[in-house]
Amino acid sequence: MPVNTGRGGFLPLLTPRHPREQSCVPLDTAACETIGRRGRVDRQSEKGPRRFPADRVAEQTEVVLKAWGLAPDLAAVTTAAMIDTDLAGIDSHGISMLPTYEPGHGPTTIDFSARPAVTARTGVTARVDGGGGLGHPCAVLAMRTAIEIARESAVGVVAAHNSNHFGAVGHYAAMAAEAGLIGIVTTTARSISVLPARGAVPRLGTNPLAFAAPTGNGRPFLLDMSTSTVAVNKVKVYDLNDRPVPPGWVLDGSGEPVTDAGEAMAYLRQRPEGGITALGGTAEMSAHKGYGLAVMVQILAGALTGATFPPLREPGAPDDIGHLFLVIDPAAVRGGDGFTADVDVIVDTLHATPPADPELPVLVAGEPEDRTREERGRLGIPIPERLLDQLRDLCERAGAPFLLG
């Protein structure tokens, strides 16, 4: 059976000789900086990317989405998700995604006239059809439905299919935590970019997952991670900023590291061989575990939802990305409000851990993004010049005003 490479071609389905054997980490492209062992900042450029107020970046995003035909209410929820991501420092999934989404120019097959709908609801489960539209509105509808079901029945499980890229998976898990519930979200991916452990040719997407739980201080514990060493769009951000990628993120077809960001993007977008490593990176660092997690997500968000397995997608067919949303009401499981109190004890105990470096205190998932969100709320969202050029051209083609001049 031929296998879709996701890069404009098909390959024979290869049987591995030894069958066995992606995180949204905040990346401040504003400073184009690396943080040394003692937390000191080394800037690659004194000037760095220009910063813009979040409301202006949001306005730019929304006018473009509307110009492409997205309904105003759907454009609003999509913009909210994308800007929240930019504010959190996950530059790979915010406004930088517009060139990828662009009709007729990006690689996706998004129907901007589509509206997601709940097509079935039975017991504690529901099904959402994204209609081939942008993934953000589909995901918001699915998570709201899962929250509603969980409030009624303690648990809500919603499967979404016929969708597209929906940005950072943690945005939707956080919706559950903000409602006082536990949220777990997984999604398949459009891009075939991740190498199976021991593989020379990619077969999987970055297949991210997120877990969010409410706490007593109002800031949820929020784990948002790809099951690969890095997300494709983070490599893209490094390329936009002319930064080399760390060894081990991307390998060529012979298993050798690729560190030039432009060359890495060529492996991820054009060449049939090579790709991103599964979480762990190498066999010695237990890449088979990340590979196993990626397959787990593919089963939950792909097989369980009925979405297409990317290597078997026909040329020109809709991306048909699948998402799975699981919401649990902790009060219904254990009664009372003891859950958040216990979560606070866990977090406080971890915070009290003596740090290996006094200048780098122990944090928990979600806290680096909270710090970046506060900083960018004050200083603005950084946008690299290359991305600004792309957005300027994109606005001209869409007939939308360019607001970031």
XYZ file of C-alpha atoms in Angstrom:
405
model
C 0.000 0.000 0.000
C 1.427 3.432 -0.866
C 2.014 5.731 2.063
C 1.482 9.482 2.034
C 4.710 11.238 2.987
C 2.858 14.457 3.710
C 5.468 16.235 1.589
C 3.929 16.051 -1.840
C 4.613 12.393 -2.568
C 3.972 8.783 -1.718
C 6.296 5.963 -0.697
C 5.847 2.212 -0.489
C 4.757 1.073 2.951
C 7.993 -0.126 4.520
C 8.108 -2.909 7.077
C 10.786 -2.142 9.665
C 13.468 -4.772 9.946
C 13.261 -4.600 13.725
C 9.659 -3.653 14.627
C 9.576 -2.382 18.196
C 10.490 0.635 19.126
C 6.267 17.774 20.769
C 6.457 20.270 23.313
C 4.971 23.554 23.367
C 7.725 24.994 25.472
C 7.650 28.795 25.585
C 10.143 30.321 23.193
C 10.709 34.051 23.502
C 11.555 34.999 19.953
C 11.426 38.612 21.035
C 14.838 38.534 22.561
C 16.228 35.843 20.253
C 18.003 34.757 23.342
C 19.439 31.727 25.029
C 19.458 31.347 28.773
C 22.705 30.274 30.329
C 23.173 27.927 33.239
C 22.843 30.764 35.736
C 19.800 32.217 34.021
C 21.761 35.035 32.404
C 20.507 36.153 29.019
C 22.707 36.215 25.925
C 20.994 38.127 23.145
C 21.764 37.189 19.578
C 20.637 40.647 18.516
C 20.555 43.803 20.591
C 17.555 44.976 18.603
C 15.637 41.715 18.304
C 12.138 41.348 16.839
C 9.695 44.216 17.203
C 7.029 43.952 19.885
C 3.363 44.768 19.425
C 0.514 45.146 21.939
C -1.549 41.986 22.267
C -4.745 43.760 21.238
C -3.159 44.874 17.963
C -1.849 41.384 17.206
C -5.328 40.065 17.981
C -6.940 42.627 15.676
C -4.534 41.721 12.879
C -5.279 38.037 13.318
C -9.037 38.538 13.389
C -9.270 40.769 10.309
C -7.289 38.232 8.287
C -9.482 35.330 9.409
C -12.619 37.283 8.514
C -11.146 38.234 5.133
C -10.718 34.523 4.438
C -14.411 33.961 5.112
C -14.435 32.767 8.723
C -17.663 33.793 10.483
C -17.208 36.609 13.035
C -18.038 34.446 16.076
C -15.668 31.703 14.935
C -12.973 34.261 14.123
C -13.311 35.620 17.660
C -12.783 32.263 19.419
C -9.936 31.404 17.041
C -8.221 34.730 17.669
C -8.587 34.301 21.431
C -6.884 30.904 21.266
C -4.067 32.120 19.019
C -3.316 35.260 21.030
C -3.405 33.380 24.329
C -0.769 31.125 22.807
C 1.404 34.050 21.703
C 1.113 35.682 25.119
C 2.206 32.425 26.751
C 5.377 32.454 24.648
C 4.386 29.543 22.420
C 5.233 31.508 19.278
C 4.990 28.422 17.107
C 1.189 28.233 17.406
C -0.015 31.835 17.374
C -0.025 34.466 14.635
C 2.899 32.695 12.958
C 0.390 30.034 11.841
C -1.470 32.410 9.494
C 0.861 31.727 6.521
C 0.217 28.005 7.001
C -3.551 28.517 7.141
C -3.704 30.853 4.120
C -6.144 29.576 1.462
C -4.400 28.664 -1.763
C -0.929 29.283 -0.355
C -0.553 27.233 2.821
C -0.352 23.427 2.762
C -3.688 22.856 4.533
C -7.159 22.228 3.055
C -9.195 24.363 5.461
C -12.799 25.286 4.580
C -13.227 28.709 6.174
C -16.978 28.669 5.494
C -17.461 25.559 7.660
C -19.131 25.549 11.064
C -18.509 22.692 13.525
C -21.495 20.823 14.910
C -22.330 18.240 17.568
C -23.610 15.305 15.519
C -24.225 12.727 18.260
C -24.596 12.622 22.029
C -25.119 9.439 24.031
C -24.632 9.090 27.771
C -21.303 10.636 28.711
C -20.008 10.818 25.134
C -20.513 13.107 22.169
C -19.189 13.481 18.653
C -18.285 16.710 16.849
C -17.838 17.116 13.099
C -15.447 19.953 12.290
C -16.793 20.226 8.742
C -13.279 20.499 7.365
C -12.932 23.912 8.964
C -10.278 25.498 11.143
C -9.605 23.448 14.260
C -9.934 26.148 16.932
C -13.749 26.580 16.714
C -14.169 22.812 16.548
C -12.044 22.327 19.658
C -13.824 25.054 21.632
C -17.227 23.528 20.822
C -15.987 20.046 21.725
C -14.467 21.128 25.040
C -17.543 23.160 26.008
C -19.646 20.079 25.283
C -17.346 17.840 27.333
C -17.529 20.290 30.259
C -21.319 20.367 30.066
C -21.538 16.564 30.072
C -19.045 16.234 32.946
C -21.042 18.656 35.083
C -24.097 16.477 34.537
C -22.494 13.025 34.686
C -19.053 13.386 36.369
C -17.233 12.483 33.137
C -17.490 13.831 29.598
C -15.785 12.347 26.545
C -16.038 14.113 23.188
C -14.484 12.903 19.940
C -13.959 15.384 17.109
C -13.057 14.533 13.529
C -12.921 16.193 10.104
C -11.008 19.047 11.717
C -7.732 20.881 11.164
C -4.864 22.302 13.219
C -6.199 23.925 16.408
C -3.097 25.576 17.852
C -1.788 24.780 21.323
C -3.509 21.785 22.884
C -3.152 23.216 26.390
C -5.528 26.091 25.624
C -8.445 23.665 25.574
C -7.397 21.592 28.584
C -7.165 24.861 30.536
C -10.831 25.563 29.743
C -11.766 22.559 31.887
C -9.489 23.585 34.757
C -10.940 27.094 34.718
C -14.341 25.443 35.215
C -13.011 23.534 38.243
C -12.650 20.284 36.314
C -9.807 18.079 35.082
C -9.163 18.295 31.343
C -7.224 15.921 29.102
C -6.888 16.691 25.393
C -5.080 14.889 22.594
C -4.917 15.526 18.870
C -3.501 14.022 15.735
C -1.521 16.187 13.343
C -1.581 17.043 9.672
C 2.148 16.902 9.117
C 3.931 13.559 8.864
C 7.130 14.589 10.572
C 8.132 12.241 13.397
C 10.418 9.260 12.977
C 9.426 6.011 14.668
C 12.224 4.777 16.909
C 14.802 3.127 14.598
C 13.049 4.623 11.553
C 14.574 6.553 8.643
C 11.231 7.788 7.253
C 8.580 9.645 9.304
C 5.213 8.016 9.946
C 3.624 10.119 12.704
C 2.783 13.692 13.577
C 3.968 15.424 16.731
C 0.716 14.186 18.335
C 0.554 16.485 21.376
C -1.360 15.966 24.587
C -2.350 18.211 27.477
C -3.487 17.735 31.054
C -4.947 20.503 33.218
C -6.135 20.440 36.830
C -7.587 23.236 38.974
C -5.682 24.506 41.999
C -6.592 26.641 44.961
C -4.710 29.700 43.692
C -6.658 30.061 40.442
C -3.746 29.093 38.199
C -4.186 25.565 36.888
C -1.518 22.939 36.694
C -1.167 22.785 32.910
C 0.983 20.234 31.118
C 1.136 20.848 27.350
C 3.591 18.717 25.393
C 4.216 17.086 22.074
C 5.164 13.426 22.035
C 8.111 14.366 19.842
C 11.306 16.073 20.959
C 9.997 19.326 19.492
C 7.039 20.628 17.491
C 7.433 21.272 13.756
C 6.336 24.861 14.219
C 9.041 25.458 16.812
C 11.630 24.488 14.201
C 9.854 26.990 11.944
C 10.265 29.711 14.588
C 14.005 28.981 14.779
C 14.159 29.270 10.992
C 12.296 32.605 11.061
C 14.888 33.902 13.522
C 17.903 32.391 11.701
C 18.830 30.297 14.724
C 20.468 26.848 14.570
C 18.367 24.052 16.025
C 19.866 21.954 18.830
C 21.385 18.605 17.821
C 18.900 15.783 18.260
C 15.747 17.664 17.275
C 15.911 16.698 13.595
C 17.738 13.796 11.944
C 18.505 13.128 8.286
C 17.737 9.820 6.594
C 20.934 8.304 7.961
C 20.155 9.255 11.538
C 22.631 12.151 11.642
C 21.652 15.407 13.414
C 20.565 18.394 11.305
C 21.260 21.739 12.995
C 20.732 24.281 10.200
C 17.119 25.436 10.676
C 16.502 25.977 6.965
C 17.801 22.523 6.128
C 15.763 21.075 8.993
C 12.598 22.629 7.551
C 13.472 21.104 4.179
C 13.554 17.670 5.806
C 10.222 18.383 7.489
C 8.410 19.885 4.499
C 10.027 18.573 1.321
C 12.261 15.530 1.637
C 10.734 12.090 2.130
C 13.438 10.899 4.509
C 14.537 12.260 7.870
C 12.401 14.033 10.434
C 11.844 14.988 14.050
C 12.813 12.544 16.763
C 10.308 11.015 19.155
C 10.454 12.370 22.709
C 13.743 11.174 24.157
C 15.639 11.732 20.922
C 17.853 8.656 20.860
C 17.593 4.992 21.763
C 19.975 5.625 24.663
C 17.630 8.348 25.951
C 14.568 6.083 25.616
C 13.052 7.462 22.411
C 10.891 4.336 22.296
C 8.854 5.852 25.142
C 8.052 8.999 23.176
C 7.297 6.840 20.162
C 4.890 4.767 22.255
C 3.154 7.904 23.529
C 2.778 9.173 19.957
C 1.098 5.937 18.916
C -1.159 6.103 21.984
C -2.302 9.590 20.964
C -2.846 8.420 17.382
C -5.106 5.648 18.679
C -7.069 7.945 21.022
C -7.392 10.994 18.774
C -7.295 9.132 15.460
C -8.670 5.603 15.613
C -11.198 6.397 18.364
C -12.501 9.524 16.614
C -12.484 8.013 13.125
C -9.956 10.531 11.792
C -7.570 9.687 8.966
C -4.134 8.212 9.723
C -1.895 10.764 7.938
C 0.394 8.289 6.087
C -2.697 6.768 4.444
C -4.389 10.045 3.495
C -5.085 10.308 -0.227
C -3.516 13.202 -2.202
C -5.737 16.282 -2.089
C -8.044 14.777 0.541
C -9.097 16.871 3.565
C -6.650 16.756 6.449
C -9.328 15.172 8.700
C -7.468 15.766 11.949
C -8.970 14.161 15.063
C -9.141 15.481 18.626
C -10.223 13.769 21.848
C -11.469 15.667 24.922
C -11.854 14.018 28.335
C -13.236 15.999 31.284
C -13.563 14.693 34.854
C -15.388 16.351 37.757
C -13.107 15.740 40.772
C -15.875 16.616 43.231
C -18.026 13.816 41.838
C -15.181 11.313 42.140
C -13.995 12.021 45.706
C -16.577 14.455 47.061
C -16.029 17.862 48.637
C -13.241 20.251 47.746
C -10.334 18.147 48.971
C -8.988 17.633 45.464
C -7.707 21.171 44.898
C -6.287 21.248 48.430
C -4.290 18.107 47.708
C -3.119 19.490 44.358
C -1.912 22.600 46.193
C 0.042 20.424 48.642
C 1.717 18.619 45.753
C 2.642 21.892 44.034
C 3.824 23.565 47.255
C 5.994 20.561 48.111
C 7.613 20.667 44.689
C 8.180 24.420 44.989
C 9.945 23.816 48.302
C 12.459 21.463 46.694
C 16.005 22.843 47.147
C 17.112 23.900 43.651
C 20.330 22.661 42.105
C 20.924 26.275 41.055
C 19.734 28.931 43.559
C 18.901 31.267 40.680
C 16.604 28.700 39.063
C 13.820 27.696 41.482
C 11.765 24.568 40.918
C 8.583 25.249 38.942
C 5.645 23.117 37.818
C 3.960 22.865 34.434
C 2.203 26.040 33.346
C 4.259 28.430 35.456
C 6.844 29.378 32.797
C 3.949 30.321 30.498
C 2.317 32.363 33.277
C 5.527 34.355 33.693
C 5.856 34.915 29.963
C 2.199 35.944 29.748
C 2.726 38.616 32.393
C 5.876 39.891 30.672
C 4.322 40.049 27.224
C 1.220 41.696 28.616
C 3.520 44.542 29.662
C 6.076 44.583 26.851
C 4.113 43.249 23.890
C 4.286 40.205 21.638
C 7.509 39.866 19.594
C 7.220 39.204 15.868
C 10.325 38.516 13.724
C 10.866 40.688 10.650
C 10.611 37.707 8.301
C 7.192 36.885 9.710
C 6.117 40.529 9.413
C 7.069 40.418 5.726
C 5.015 37.257 5.271
C 2.036 38.804 7.057
C 2.256 41.977 4.975
C 2.123 39.972 1.742
C -0.610 37.747 3.123
C -2.779 40.749 4.029
C -2.367 42.172 0.540
C -3.547 38.912 -1.031
C -6.481 38.683 1.392
C -7.545 42.292 0.937
C -7.128 42.851 4.675
C -5.422 45.861 6.277
C -1.885 45.331 7.533
C -1.873 46.632 11.106
C 1.655 45.769 12.214
C 3.588 48.393 10.280
